[in-house]
């Protein structure tokens, strides 16, 4: 499977999923044997183990959500600056307003204003 991953025929995530699920299958087969089953239950604590692939997937989702929120916030700030400019508000007043409304630092507000001046 590693060769398939290196060749690009399988993703790292797919590889990890197959490996993790294979381990679960072996664990479930071993449950038929009392001593092995008790050992596995002791390790698992009776809980379902989340696969590493699932953890990677969930981390990716969380990072994607955070990135989306950051991008949305930036678009909102830029949109607010545009509206305030259309209302002929001075740059110093716009800066004060976005600092207050979006809890920005002076530097961050200045960067947004500079970006909107392009």
Coordinates of N, CA and C in Angstrom, one line a residue:
X1 N 0.8 -1.2 0.0 CA 0.0 0.0 0.0 C 0.9 1.3 0.0
X2 N 2.0 1.2 0.7 CA 2.9 2.3 0.7 C 3.4 2.7 -0.7
X3 N 3.6 1.6 -1.5 CA 4.1 1.8 -2.9 C 3.0 2.5 -3.7
X4 N 1.7 2.1 -3.5 CA 0.6 2.8 -4.2 C 0.5 4.2 -3.8
X5 N 0.7 4.5 -2.5 CA 0.7 5.9 -2.0 C 1.8 6.7 -2.7
X6 N 3.0 6.1 -2.7 CA 4.1 6.8 -3.4 C 3.9 7.0 -4.9
X7 N 3.2 6.1 -5.5 CA 2.9 6.3 -6.9 C 1.7 7.2 -7.2
X8 N 1.1 7.6 -6.1 CA -0.1 8.6 -6.3 C -1.4 7.9 -6.6
X9 N -1.4 6.5 -6.6 CA -2.6 5.8 -6.9 C -3.5 5.7 -5.6
X10 N -3.0 6.1 -4.5 CA -3.7 6.0 -3.2 C -3.3 7.2 -2.4
X11 N -4.2 7.9 -1.7 CA -3.8 9.0 -0.9 C -3.3 8.5 0.5
X12 N -2.6 9.3 1.2 CA -2.1 9.0 2.5 C -3.3 8.7 3.4
X13 N -4.4 9.5 3.3 CA -5.6 9.3 4.1 C -6.2 7.9 3.8
X14 N -6.3 7.5 2.5 CA -6.9 6.2 2.2 C -6.0 5.1 2.8
X15 N -4.7 5.3 2.7 CA -3.8 4.3 3.2 C -4.0 4.1 4.7
X16 N -4.1 5.2 5.5 CA -4.3 5.2 6.9 C -5.6 4.6 7.3
X17 N -6.7 4.9 6.5 CA -8.0 4.3 6.8 C -7.9 2.8 6.6
X18 N -7.3 2.3 5.6 CA -7.2 0.8 5.4 C -6.4 0.2 6.5
X19 N -5.3 0.8 6.9 CA -4.5 0.2 8.0 C -5.3 0.2 9.3
X20 N -5.9 1.3 9.6 CA -6.7 1.4 10.9 C -7.9 0.4 10.9
X21 N -8.6 0.3 9.8 CA -9.7 -0.6 9.7 C -9.3 -2.0 9.8
X22 N -8.2 -2.3 9.2 CA -7.6 -3.7 9.2 C -7.3 -4.1 10.7
X23 N -6.8 -3.1 11.4 CA -6.5 -3.4 12.8 C -7.8 -3.7 13.6
X24 N -8.8 -2.9 13.3 CA -10.1 -3.2 13.9 C -10.7 -4.5 13.6
X25 N -10.6 -4.9 12.3 CA -11.1 -6.2 11.9 C -10.3 -7.3 12.7
X26 N -9.0 -7.2 12.8 CA -8.3 -8.2 13.5 C -8.7 -8.3 15.0
X27 N -8.9 -7.1 15.6 CA -9.4 -7.0 17.0 C -10.8 -7.7 17.1
X28 N -11.7 -7.5 16.2 CA -13.0 -8.1 16.2 C -12.9 -9.6 16.1
X29 N -12.1 -10.1 15.2 CA -11.9 -11.5 15.0 C -11.4 -12.1 16.3
X30 N -10.4 -11.4 16.9 CA -9.8 -12.0 18.1 C -10.8 -12.0 19.3
X31 N -11.9 -11.3 19.2 CA -12.9 -11.3 20.3 C -13.6 -12.7 20.5
X32 N -13.5 -13.6 19.5 CA -14.0 -14.9 19.6 C -13.3 -15.8 20.6
X33 N -12.1 -15.4 20.9 CA -11.2 -16.1 21.8 C -11.2 -15.4 23.1
X34 N -11.6 -16.0 24.2 CA -11.9 -15.4 25.5 C -10.7 -14.6 26.0
X35 N -9.5 -15.3 26.1 CA -8.3 -14.6 26.6 C -7.9 -13.4 25.8
X36 N -7.9 -13.6 24.5 CA -7.6 -12.5 23.6 C -8.6 -11.4 23.7
X37 N -9.9 -11.8 23.7 CA -11.0 -10.8 23.8 C -10.8 -9.9 25.1
X38 N -10.5 -10.6 26.2 CA -10.4 -9.9 27.5 C -9.2 -8.9 27.4
X39 N -8.1 -9.3 26.8 CA -7.0 -8.5 26.6 C -7.3 -7.2 25.8
X40 N -8.0 -7.5 24.7 CA -8.4 -6.4 23.8 C -9.3 -5.4 24.5
X41 N -10.3 -6.0 25.3 CA -11.3 -5.2 26.0 C -10.5 -4.3 27.0
X42 N -9.5 -4.9 27.7 CA -8.7 -4.2 28.6 C -8.0 -3.0 28.0
X43 N -7.5 -3.2 26.8 CA -6.8 -2.1 26.1 C -7.8 -1.1 25.6
X44 N -9.0 -1.5 25.1 CA -9.9 -0.6 24.6 C -10.8 0.0 25.7
X45 N -10.9 -0.6 26.8 CA -11.7 0.0 27.9 C -13.2 -0.1 27.5
X46 N -13.6 -0.9 26.6 CA -14.9 -1.0 26.1 C -15.4 0.1 25.2
X47 N -14.5 1.0 24.9 CA -14.8 2.2 24.0 C -14.4 1.9 22.6
X48 N -15.1 2.6 21.7 CA -14.7 2.5 20.3 C -13.5 3.4 20.1
X49 N -12.5 2.9 19.5 CA -11.3 3.7 19.2 C -11.5 4.5 17.9
X50 N -11.2 5.8 18.0 CA -11.3 6.6 16.8 C -10.0 6.3 16.0
X51 N -10.2 6.1 14.7 CA -9.0 5.8 13.9 C -8.2 7.1 13.7
X52 N -6.9 6.9 13.4 CA -6.0 8.0 13.2 C -6.5 8.8 11.9
X53 N -7.0 8.1 10.9 CA -7.5 8.7 9.7 C -8.7 9.6 10.0
X54 N -9.6 9.1 10.9 CA -10.7 9.9 11.3 C -10.3 11.2 12.1
X55 N -9.3 11.0 12.9 CA -8.7 12.2 13.6 C -8.2 13.2 12.7
X56 N -7.4 12.7 11.7 CA -6.9 13.6 10.6 C -8.0 14.3 9.9
X57 N -9.0 13.6 9.5 CA -10.1 14.2 8.8 C -10.8 15.2 9.7
X58 N -11.1 14.9 10.9 CA -11.7 15.9 11.8 C -10.9 17.1 12.0
X59 N -9.5 16.9 12.2 CA -8.6 18.1 12.3 C -8.7 19.0 11.1
X60 N -8.8 18.3 9.9 CA -8.9 19.1 8.6 C -10.2 19.9 8.6
X61 N -11.3 19.2 9.0 CA -12.5 19.9 9.0 C -12.5 21.1 10.0
X62 N -11.9 21.0 11.1 CA -11.8 22.1 12.1 C -10.9 23.2 11.6
X63 N -9.8 22.8 10.9 CA -9.0 23.9 10.4 C -9.7 24.6 9.2
X64 N -10.4 23.9 8.4 CA -11.2 24.5 7.3 C -12.2 25.4 7.8
X65 N -12.9 25.1 8.9 CA -13.9 25.9 9.5 C -13.3 27.2 10.0
X66 N -12.1 27.1 10.7 CA -11.4 28.3 11.2 C -11.0 29.2 10.1
X67 N -10.5 28.6 9.1 CA -10.0 29.4 7.9 C -11.2 30.1 7.3
X68 N -12.3 29.4 7.1 CA -13.5 30.0 6.6 C -14.0 31.2 7.4
X69 N -14.0 31.0 8.7 CA -14.4 32.1 9.6 C -13.5 33.3 9.5
X70 N -12.2 33.0 9.4 CA -11.2 34.1 9.3 C -11.4 34.9 7.9
X71 N -11.6 34.1 6.9 CA -11.9 34.7 5.6 C -13.2 35.5 5.6
X72 N -14.2 35.0 6.2 CA -15.5 35.7 6.3 C -15.4 36.9 7.1
X73 N -14.6 36.9 8.2 CA -14.4 38.1 9.0 C -13.7 39.2 8.2
X74 N -12.7 38.8 7.5 CA -11.9 39.7 6.6 C -12.8 40.3 5.6
X75 N -13.6 39.5 4.9 CA -14.5 40.1 3.9 C -15.5 41.0 4.5
X76 N -16.0 40.7 5.8 CA -16.9 41.6 6.5 C -16.2 43.0 6.8
X77 N -15.0 42.9 7.2 CA -14.3 44.2 7.6 C -14.1 45.0 6.3
X78 N -13.6 44.3 5.2 CA -13.4 45.0 4.0 C -14.7 45.6 3.4
X79 N -15.8 44.9 3.6 CA -17.1 45.4 3.1 C -17.5 46.6 3.9
X80 N -17.3 46.5 5.2 CA -17.7 47.7 6.1 C -16.8 48.9 5.7
X81 N -15.6 48.7 5.4 CA -14.7 49.9 5.0 C -15.3 50.5 3.7
X82 N -15.6 49.6 2.8 CA -16.2 50.1 1.5 C -17.4 50.9 1.7
X83 N -18.3 50.4 2.6 CA -19.6 51.2 2.8 C -19.3 52.5 3.5
X84 N -18.4 52.5 4.5 CA -18.1 53.7 5.2 C -17.4 54.8 4.2
X85 N -16.6 54.2 3.3 CA -16.0 55.1 2.3 C -17.1 55.7 1.4
X86 N -18.0 54.9 1.0 CA -19.1 55.4 0.2 C -19.9 56.5 0.9
X87 N -19.9 56.4 2.2 CA -20.6 57.4 3.0 C -19.8 58.7 3.3
X88 N -18.6 58.7 2.6 CA -17.7 59.8 2.7 C -17.1 60.0 4.1
X89 N -16.9 58.9 4.8 CA -16.3 59.0 6.2 C -14.8 59.1 6.0
X90 N -14.1 59.8 6.8 CA -12.7 60.0 6.7 C -12.0 58.7 7.1
X91 N -10.8 58.5 6.6 CA -10.0 57.3 7.0 C -9.8 57.1 8.4
X92 N -9.5 58.3 9.1 CA -9.3 58.2 10.6 C -10.5 57.7 11.3
X93 N -11.7 58.2 10.9 CA -13.0 57.8 11.5 C -13.3 56.3 11.2
X94 N -13.0 55.9 9.9 CA -13.2 54.5 9.5 C -12.3 53.6 10.4
X95 N -11.1 54.1 10.6 CA -10.2 53.3 11.4 C -10.7 53.1 12.8
X96 N -11.2 54.2 13.4 CA -11.7 54.1 14.7 C -12.9 53.2 14.8
X97 N -13.8 53.3 13.8 CA -15.0 52.4 13.8 C -14.7 50.9 13.6
X98 N -13.7 50.6 12.7 CA -13.4 49.2 12.6 C -12.7 48.6 13.8
X99 N -11.8 49.4 14.4 CA -11.1 49.0 15.6 C -12.2 48.7 16.7
X100 N -13.1 49.5 16.8 CA -14.2 49.4 17.9 C -15.1 48.2 17.5
X101 N -15.6 48.1 16.3 CA -16.6 47.1 15.9 C -16.0 45.7 15.8
X102 N -14.8 45.6 15.3 CA -14.2 44.3 15.1 C -13.0 43.9 16.1
X103 N -12.9 44.8 17.1 CA -11.8 44.6 18.1 C -10.4 44.4 17.5
X104 N -10.1 45.3 16.6 CA -8.8 45.2 15.9 C -7.8 46.0 16.6
X105 N -6.5 45.7 16.4 CA -5.4 46.5 16.8 C -5.3 47.7 15.8
X106 N -4.5 48.7 16.2 CA -4.2 49.8 15.3 C -3.6 49.3 14.0
X107 N -2.6 48.4 14.2 CA -1.8 47.9 13.0 C -2.8 47.1 12.1
X108 N -3.6 46.2 12.7 CA -4.5 45.4 11.8 C -5.5 46.3 11.1
X109 N -6.0 47.3 11.7 CA -6.9 48.3 11.1 C -6.2 49.0 9.9
X110 N -5.0 49.4 10.2 CA -4.2 50.1 9.2 C -4.0 49.2 7.9
X111 N -3.7 47.9 8.2 CA -3.5 47.0 7.1 C -4.8 46.8 6.2
X112 N -5.9 46.7 6.9 CA -7.2 46.6 6.2 C -7.4 47.9 5.4
X113 N -7.2 49.0 5.9 CA -7.4 50.3 5.2 C -6.5 50.4 4.0
X114 N -5.2 49.9 4.2 CA -4.3 50.0 3.1 C -4.7 49.0 2.0
X115 N -5.2 47.8 2.4 CA -5.7 46.9 1.4 C -6.9 47.4 0.6
X116 N -7.7 48.2 1.2 CA -8.9 48.7 0.6 C -8.6 49.9 -0.3
X117 N -7.4 50.5 -0.1 CA -7.0 51.7 -0.9 C -6.4 51.3 -2.2
X118 N -6.2 50.0 -2.5 CA -5.5 49.5 -3.7 C -6.5 49.7 -4.9

